Amino acid sequence: MAFDLPSLPYSRDALSPHISEETLNFHYGKHHQAYVTNLNKLIDGGPMADAGLEDIIKDAAGDPSKAGVFNNAAQVWNHTFYWHSMKPGGGGAPTGKIAELIDRDFGSYDAFKEAFSTAGATQFGSGWAWLVLESDGKLAVHKTPNAETPLTIEGATPLLTMDVWEHAYYLDFQNARPKYIETFLDELVNWDFANQNLADAG
Ligand code: MN
């Protein structure tokens, strides 16, 4: 059972002018698609051919002999999660349960912004910044290199992510990763998605 490229939750020009249609044509249409295509080739005919995506990721995590499967499967999952972490007309301070937890665990939204922005800006090379609900019930910011994902942390629930691979921002922001991060938080971040993930986590 091969995986399909999941649908975007909005049209490819919907995040413009912050993230352009051209970026989504490459980032979603080429990069995300390539991870799906590569994963399908790697699992075809093998023991994980009919497994779910999260099970494939957890099975391959930390096993050097399965690095190719892990990298492609995790990148499929991370990108789908990233598209939902943004919305047209998003950005700004959160509302609802996630707002309460951010105030409780970071002290203020500004303090969260600082922590999340620093994680994204200091992830050396390619990777991701994350807002995660930890197994102790508290929020935390993580950064991960390459395809690494907090899905593999026992008891952790990812709530939001921001792709800081150059392919996410280079066409629109060139080398200015901090400007991309500021735009993600001020214009695009989808707090409804974080609240939904919190609710799903119980
Ligand atoms: Mn990407």
CSV table of C-alpha atoms and ligand atoms in Angstrom, one decimal:
chain,number,residue,atom,x,y,z
A,1,MET,CA,0.0,0.0,0.0
A,2,ALA,CA,1.8,3.0,-1.3
A,3,PHE,CA,1.6,6.4,0.4
A,4,ASP,CA,0.2,9.4,-1.5
A,5,LEU,CA,1.3,13.0,-1.1
A,6,PRO,CA,-1.3,14.4,1.4
A,7,SER,CA,-3.4,17.3,0.2
A,8,LEU,CA,-2.4,20.8,1.2
A,9,PRO,CA,-4.9,22.4,3.6
A,10,TYR,CA,-5.0,25.5,1.4
A,11,SER,CA,-4.1,26.5,-2.2
A,12,ARG,CA,-0.5,26.9,-3.2
A,13,ASP,CA,-0.8,30.7,-3.4
A,14,ALA,CA,-2.7,31.1,-0.1
A,15,LEU,CA,0.3,32.0,2.0
A,16,SER,CA,1.4,34.7,-0.4
A,17,PRO,CA,2.9,37.3,-0.1
A,18,HIS,CA,4.7,35.8,3.0
A,19,ILE,CA,5.5,32.4,1.4
A,20,SER,CA,5.1,32.4,-2.3
A,21,GLU,CA,3.3,30.0,-4.7
A,22,GLU,CA,6.7,29.4,-6.2
A,23,THR,CA,8.1,28.2,-2.9
A,24,LEU,CA,5.1,25.8,-2.4
A,25,ASN,CA,5.5,24.6,-6.0
A,26,PHE,CA,9.0,23.4,-5.1
A,27,HIS,CA,8.7,22.7,-1.4
A,28,TYR,CA,5.3,20.8,-1.5
A,29,GLY,CA,5.2,19.8,-5.2
A,30,LYS,CA,8.9,18.7,-5.5
A,31,HIS,CA,10.5,18.1,-2.1
A,32,HIS,CA,7.5,16.7,-0.2
A,33,GLN,CA,6.6,14.6,-3.2
A,34,ALA,CA,10.1,13.3,-3.5
A,35,TYR,CA,10.1,12.1,0.1
A,36,VAL,CA,6.8,10.2,-0.6
A,37,THR,CA,8.2,8.7,-3.8
A,38,ASN,CA,11.4,7.6,-2.1
A,39,LEU,CA,9.7,6.1,0.9
A,40,ASN,CA,7.4,4.1,-1.4
A,41,LYS,CA,10.4,2.7,-3.3
A,42,LEU,CA,12.3,1.9,0.0
A,43,ILE,CA,9.4,0.0,1.7
A,44,ASP,CA,8.0,-1.8,-1.4
A,45,GLY,CA,8.0,-5.5,-0.9
A,46,GLY,CA,9.6,-5.2,2.6
A,47,PRO,CA,8.2,-6.0,6.1
A,48,MET,CA,6.9,-2.4,6.6
A,49,ALA,CA,5.2,-2.2,3.2
A,50,ASP,CA,1.7,-2.1,4.7
A,51,ALA,CA,2.6,-0.3,8.0
A,52,GLY,CA,1.3,3.1,9.0
A,53,LEU,CA,3.6,6.1,8.6
A,54,GLU,CA,4.1,6.7,12.4
A,55,ASP,CA,4.9,3.0,12.9
A,56,ILE,CA,7.5,3.1,10.1
A,57,ILE,CA,9.1,6.1,11.6
A,58,LYS,CA,9.3,4.6,15.1
A,59,ASP,CA,10.6,1.2,13.7
A,60,ALA,CA,13.4,2.9,11.8
A,61,ALA,CA,14.4,5.6,14.4
A,62,GLY,CA,17.9,5.1,15.7
A,63,ASP,CA,18.7,2.2,13.4
A,64,PRO,CA,21.6,3.1,11.0
A,65,SER,CA,20.6,0.3,8.6
A,66,LYS,CA,17.2,2.0,8.2
A,67,ALA,CA,18.4,5.6,7.8
A,68,GLY,CA,17.0,6.0,4.4
A,69,VAL,CA,13.5,4.8,5.4
A,70,PHE,CA,13.6,6.9,8.6
A,71,ASN,CA,14.7,10.1,6.7
A,72,ASN,CA,12.1,9.8,4.0
A,73,ALA,CA,9.2,8.7,6.3
A,74,ALA,CA,9.9,11.3,8.9
A,75,GLN,CA,10.2,14.0,6.3
A,76,VAL,CA,6.8,13.0,4.9
A,77,TRP,CA,5.3,13.3,8.3
A,78,ASN,CA,7.1,16.5,9.3
A,79,HIS,CA,6.1,18.3,6.1
A,80,THR,CA,2.4,17.4,6.4
A,81,PHE,CA,2.6,18.6,10.0
A,82,TYR,CA,4.3,21.8,8.9
A,83,TRP,CA,1.6,22.7,6.2
A,84,HIS,CA,-1.0,22.4,8.9
A,85,SER,CA,1.1,24.5,11.3
A,86,MET,CA,0.4,27.5,9.1
A,87,LYS,CA,-2.8,29.1,7.7
A,88,PRO,CA,-3.7,32.1,5.5
A,89,GLY,CA,-4.3,35.0,7.9
A,90,GLY,CA,-2.6,33.2,10.8
A,91,GLY,CA,0.1,34.5,13.1
A,92,GLY,CA,0.1,36.6,16.3
A,93,ALA,CA,-0.7,35.7,19.8
A,94,PRO,CA,-2.6,32.4,20.5
A,95,THR,CA,-6.0,32.0,22.0
A,96,GLY,CA,-7.6,29.1,23.9
A,97,LYS,CA,-5.9,26.4,25.8
A,98,ILE,CA,-2.5,26.8,24.1
A,99,ALA,CA,-2.5,30.4,25.2
A,100,GLU,CA,-3.0,29.4,28.8
A,101,LEU,CA,-0.3,26.7,28.7
A,102,ILE,CA,2.2,29.1,27.0
A,103,ASP,CA,1.7,31.7,29.8
A,104,ARG,CA,2.0,28.9,32.4
A,105,ASP,CA,5.1,27.2,31.0
A,106,PHE,CA,7.0,30.1,29.3
A,107,GLY,CA,5.8,33.0,31.4
A,108,SER,CA,4.4,35.0,28.4
A,109,TYR,CA,3.8,34.8,24.7
A,110,ASP,CA,6.9,37.0,24.1
A,111,ALA,CA,9.0,34.6,26.1
A,112,PHE,CA,7.7,31.7,24.0
A,113,LYS,CA,8.4,33.7,20.8
A,114,GLU,CA,12.0,34.3,21.9
A,115,ALA,CA,12.5,30.6,22.7
A,116,PHE,CA,11.0,29.3,19.5
A,117,SER,CA,12.8,31.9,17.3
A,118,THR,CA,16.1,31.1,19.0
A,119,ALA,CA,15.6,27.4,18.4
A,120,GLY,CA,14.9,28.0,14.7
A,121,ALA,CA,17.7,30.5,14.2
A,122,THR,CA,20.3,28.3,16.0
A,123,GLN,CA,19.5,25.0,14.4
A,124,PHE,CA,22.8,24.7,12.5
A,125,GLY,CA,22.2,23.7,8.9
A,126,SER,CA,18.9,21.9,8.1
A,127,GLY,CA,16.2,21.0,10.5
A,128,TRP,CA,13.1,22.0,12.4
A,129,ALA,CA,11.8,24.0,15.4
A,130,TRP,CA,9.0,22.5,17.4
A,131,LEU,CA,6.4,23.2,20.1
A,132,VAL,CA,5.9,20.0,22.0
A,133,LEU,CA,3.7,18.8,24.9
A,134,GLU,CA,6.1,16.7,27.0
A,135,SER,CA,5.2,13.5,28.9
A,136,ASP,CA,5.2,15.6,32.2
A,137,GLY,CA,2.3,17.7,30.8
A,138,LYS,CA,4.4,20.8,30.2
A,139,LEU,CA,5.2,22.6,26.9
A,140,ALA,CA,8.7,22.8,25.6
A,141,VAL,CA,10.5,24.1,22.5
A,142,HIS,CA,12.8,21.7,20.6
A,143,LYS,CA,15.0,21.9,17.6
A,144,THR,CA,15.9,18.9,15.6
A,145,PRO,CA,18.4,18.3,12.8
A,146,ASN,CA,17.6,17.0,9.3
A,147,ALA,CA,14.6,14.6,9.5
A,148,GLU,CA,14.6,14.1,13.2
A,149,THR,CA,11.2,14.5,14.8
A,150,PRO,CA,9.8,14.6,18.4
A,151,LEU,CA,7.4,11.8,17.4
A,152,THR,CA,10.2,9.5,18.5
A,153,ILE,CA,10.4,11.0,22.0
A,154,GLU,CA,8.5,8.8,24.4
A,155,GLY,CA,5.3,10.4,25.6
A,156,ALA,CA,5.9,13.7,23.7
A,157,THR,CA,3.1,15.2,21.5
A,158,PRO,CA,4.2,17.6,18.7
A,159,LEU,CA,1.9,20.6,18.6
A,160,LEU,CA,3.5,22.9,15.9
A,161,THR,CA,6.5,22.9,13.7
A,162,MET,CA,8.5,25.3,11.6
A,163,ASP,CA,10.8,24.0,8.8
A,164,VAL,CA,14.1,25.8,8.8
A,165,TRP,CA,15.7,23.9,5.9
A,166,GLU,CA,16.9,26.5,3.3
A,167,HIS,CA,14.4,25.1,0.8
A,168,ALA,CA,11.6,26.5,3.1
A,169,TYR,CA,12.6,30.1,2.8
A,170,TYR,CA,15.4,30.7,0.3
A,171,LEU,CA,13.2,31.8,-2.7
A,172,ASP,CA,11.3,34.3,-0.5
A,173,PHE,CA,13.9,35.4,2.1
A,174,GLN,CA,17.2,34.3,0.6
A,175,ASN,CA,19.6,33.9,3.5
A,176,ALA,CA,17.5,35.8,6.0
A,177,ARG,CA,16.3,32.9,8.2
A,178,PRO,CA,15.4,35.2,11.1
A,179,LYS,CA,13.0,37.3,8.9
A,180,TYR,CA,11.4,34.0,7.8
A,181,ILE,CA,11.0,33.0,11.4
A,182,GLU,CA,9.5,36.3,12.3
A,183,THR,CA,7.0,36.1,9.4
A,184,PHE,CA,6.1,32.5,10.4
A,185,LEU,CA,5.1,33.7,13.9
A,186,ASP,CA,3.6,37.0,13.0
A,187,GLU,CA,1.7,36.2,9.8
A,188,LEU,CA,1.3,32.4,9.4
A,189,VAL,CA,1.3,30.3,12.6
A,190,ASN,CA,-1.9,28.3,13.0
A,191,TRP,CA,-2.8,28.2,16.7
A,192,ASP,CA,-6.1,26.4,15.9
A,193,PHE,CA,-3.9,23.4,14.8
A,194,ALA,CA,-1.9,23.5,18.1
A,195,ASN,CA,-5.2,23.6,20.1
A,196,GLN,CA,-6.6,20.7,18.1
A,197,ASN,CA,-3.4,18.7,18.8
A,198,LEU,CA,-3.7,19.5,22.5
A,199,ALA,CA,-7.3,18.4,22.5
A,200,ASP,CA,-6.4,15.1,20.7
A,201,ALA,CA,-3.7,14.5,23.3
A,202,GLY,CA,-6.4,14.6,26.0
B,1,MN,MN,11.1,21.2,3.9
